[in-house]
Amino acid sequence: MTLPESRDFSYLYSEETKARKPSPLKTCIHLFSDPNIIFLGGGLPLSDYFPWEDLEVNSPKPPFPNGIGAPITGENVMQSHITKLEKLHEGDIPLARSLQYGLSQGQPELLNFLREHNKLIHDMHYEDWDVLATAGNTNAWESTLRVFCNRGDVILAEAHSFSSSLAAAQAQGVTTFPVPIDENGIIPEKLEKILDNWTEGAKKPKLLYTIPTGQNPTGTSLDDDRKHEIYRIAQKHDFLIIEDEPYYFLQMGEYIKDLTIRKNKSTNVKLVHDEFLKSLAKTFLSIDTEGRVIRMDSFSKVLAPGTRLGWITASKKLLKPYLSLHEMTIQAPSGFSQSLISGLLNRWGQKGYLDWLLGLRHEYTIKRDNAIDALYEYVPQNPAFTINPPIAGMFFTVNIDASVHPEFATTYKSNPAAVEQHLYEKVIESGLLVVPGAWFITEGNTVPAQPASSTENNTPNEIFFRGTYAAVSAEKLREGLKRLGDMLHKEFQV
Amino acid sequence: MTLPESRDFSYLYSEETKARKPSPLKTCIHLFSDPNIIFLGGGLPLSDYFPWEDLEVNSPKPPFPNGIGAPITGENVMQSHITKLEKLHEGDIPLARSLQYGLSQGQPELLNFLREHNKLIHDMHYEDWDVLATAGNTNAWESTLRVFCNRGDVILAEAHSFSSSLAAAQAQGVTTFPVPIDENGIIPEKLEKILDNWTEGAKKPKLLYTIPTGQNPTGTSLDDDRKHEIYRIAQKHDFLIIEDEPYYFLQMGEYIKDLTIRKNKSTNVKLVHDEFLKSLAKTFLSIDTEGRVIRMDSFSKVLAPGTRLGWITASKKLLKPYLSLHEMTIQAPSGFSQSLISGLLNRWGQKGYLDWLLGLRHEYTIKRDNAIDALYEYVPQNPAFTINPPIAGMFFTVNIDASVHPEFATTYKSNPAAVEQHLYEKVIESGLLVVPGAWFITEGNTVPAQPASSTENNTPNEIFFRGTYAAVSAEKLREGLKRLGDMLHKEFQV
């Protein structure tokens, strides 16, 4: 079956993208590999002068029988040897190439692995999609803003969203308009109502920025059904969907409170690959029929943040302005990162990488369960406190009805934000850091005449704190959450 | 002696910089290292799950007795071992840290090396300077534009300059105003005249973008005396100086045509470190008394381009908005790049690194001499052709009086650009790529009422081609330049 081609969305580009002239030096770069041409066109240093001859690397070996955090010794070691000039393994990127200029899209061996990986995860419905290497999703999101947005433009984001992503937009003079969410993510009906009632004459949003899986900060995950609805609304109101998915592979499934049931289920945690793939949430990319979705993936949460490497998947048309921007910003991700990640992934193979992701999910499931167990144990059992066990990601939240605080009406003058700030100070005093929900509020403060539905709030006194179970050991986690519970008991006198 | 503090130039910031709110998450990051706090504040994955245990690296060993491009075997090998958790050598950055989030300014071990290196090179006249790691000078320049410039702003640049740098500014809606240059770089008198006569009411330039050493594309280097003059003009007209110095350490000195004299001199090429340091051009940083200079250094030309690592040196005040921008763009350079470069440089030591730079300069001196020898041999010996032997960098130019072309007035209608395009096609036909000067023209096309002096041109029919001697072997270089000479002889019938 021949798939259709993607649509042309270039009318959504920023002035900057429209004005960006390709470097004339790029018009002759094809002559670099022409054997009949002596190429004195660019300032490329000889690789003879790169002071790294080779890298020998010890990594864990699939299928990681002792778990992915196990010591890397004996039979569990996979050795890689990346050299300057040779390819000792298919998929290796010799340092002479990765450390040279060129190939802003990314090194072919790495891109090929990512394309094959993508095919396992997404069910693509248009022909001309591709991938582009990025310096991680922070970089990819900032580039997205540059590619599409002018000062004064409006974008949509979950009503609570990742503060750095919001701040990047706001600094560029882009208004972030909040979309109501609940425990299953964006509420499509509310999104549609907002857009149907959008003030005549006001700029309509160009982009929806969403973290569908294990959302930061709420920990929620977007229903597959809702994704279809949101995609339909995107078509109706003509905006692009930017799916920022660093936590996509940390899909632990539902939290099971009953230990016996959990234990029975946990024997199934190590699913076979087909079941694992089937269990993953449907992606916006898999729904997209016309190239309206731009997906940002990152190795930060599944390999290591400091790799500063990720990739965008989108139509080839939409990747072009990113490539032109990259040529004037990062040029390309670090060659060391590309050689080391390509060396690792191509040795592991697609199957080995799935083993790794399965192992990682297993670890995070244990962490999540530990955290939620402790929360149920220590947080006051009172309707004013809601624990939200996440099914994906690194974050949990504890939601609190601030009006239940004994001094709500007096000391805090019925202002939930004041209670939140007070509790934040108290929790630090107790020896724990979790962060207040106010830090993540999406504020669309410059859109004229917002439709009423956007500001409606069924729980006006609700505040929350975000914590992570990713960063510390099980013992520390439990101790930390006990401190949280103790503080709440004392403060709320419950 | 106590040095003064830098001035506050924050009034030159862009709207974006002024609007950029620090991430609230950064306000609590100091608690991360507080032993009394259990930190559940950020989504930091455990380093147990980073799938790289260690890196063993073979590099050349100082003092590089056989030259820096010599095979790395036997006694010439320096082995480094970078591990996940341990510091096997002072200055090593364990992977658990370099591959984690945090430290957007750069890893301390690397920054310390760069600060010490800076002290060897620059004579700083204010107290509060520092360094910030970047993803190379392309990234650093683009960030500079974001930090300071709004749409409609004007910056100054050499009349011919690096096309990607100009294109980055133009895409952002920033006008690049050309400053006249000659064989010694920017002509201060002309710069001053332009600014003294700047049209009343027109926006005055915020920045001067300059590549002082081995300028791209002209290969020229800016006189020390002229730097003082330019700095004085910068103070008078209140703009910042951005010195983009990727080629700074490729200062080969004057080309000596006479082989006997050259040979006598070449025994002195391997200077002792003090003499080497003294021989280097004075930097704008060394002239700067108030923090008006922002210097961009890069490892691209001295270690390898794909490291995507460089650093900015400036006042701590001016580094702040860069850091805030980085937190929303690159976050930090690749951890692999930082660990590998810090591991290398700290093992080499400051002295070993100077040995490397000396060795590199030696290699480039040979390359430069080969190129210029061949040009003098093959380019027509006729006043219409000027060879400009560079004293630094990777580039040479051949300047041509296009009016001498037999068909100048007829086929090309007295248009030198048409001759240039024709010669470009002919040179490719001959099997060589050098690139036309037109690709590098700084066009300030939207500044209203430019002073006449900016467009004055004493040699209106002069065109040039830029070549590099960096990228190919001596044999290929000679063969390529023979092709150039043959083509010119034939075309100009001389």
mmCIF file of C-alpha atoms in Angstrom, chain B residues 198 207 222 266 270 309 339 425 483:
data_model
loop_
_atom_site.group_PDB
_atom_site.id
_atom_site.type_symbol
_atom_site.label_atom_id
_atom_site.label_comp_id
_atom_site.label_asym_id
_atom_site.label_seq_id
_atom_site.Cartn_x
_atom_site.Cartn_y
_atom_site.Cartn_z
ATOM 1 C CA TRP B 198 25.765 57.682 11.727
ATOM 2 C CA LEU B 207 27.850 44.762 18.669
ATOM 3 C CA LEU B 222 44.021 42.454 12.815
ATOM 4 C CA SER B 266 62.021 27.074 10.631
ATOM 5 C CA LYS B 270 59.433 25.066 17.895
ATOM 6 C CA LEU B 309 32.746 22.356 22.698
ATOM 7 C CA SER B 339 34.819 14.163 30.243
ATOM 8 C CA GLU B 425 32.163 27.498 -12.793
ATOM 9 C CA ARG B 483 44.529 23.694 -11.755
#
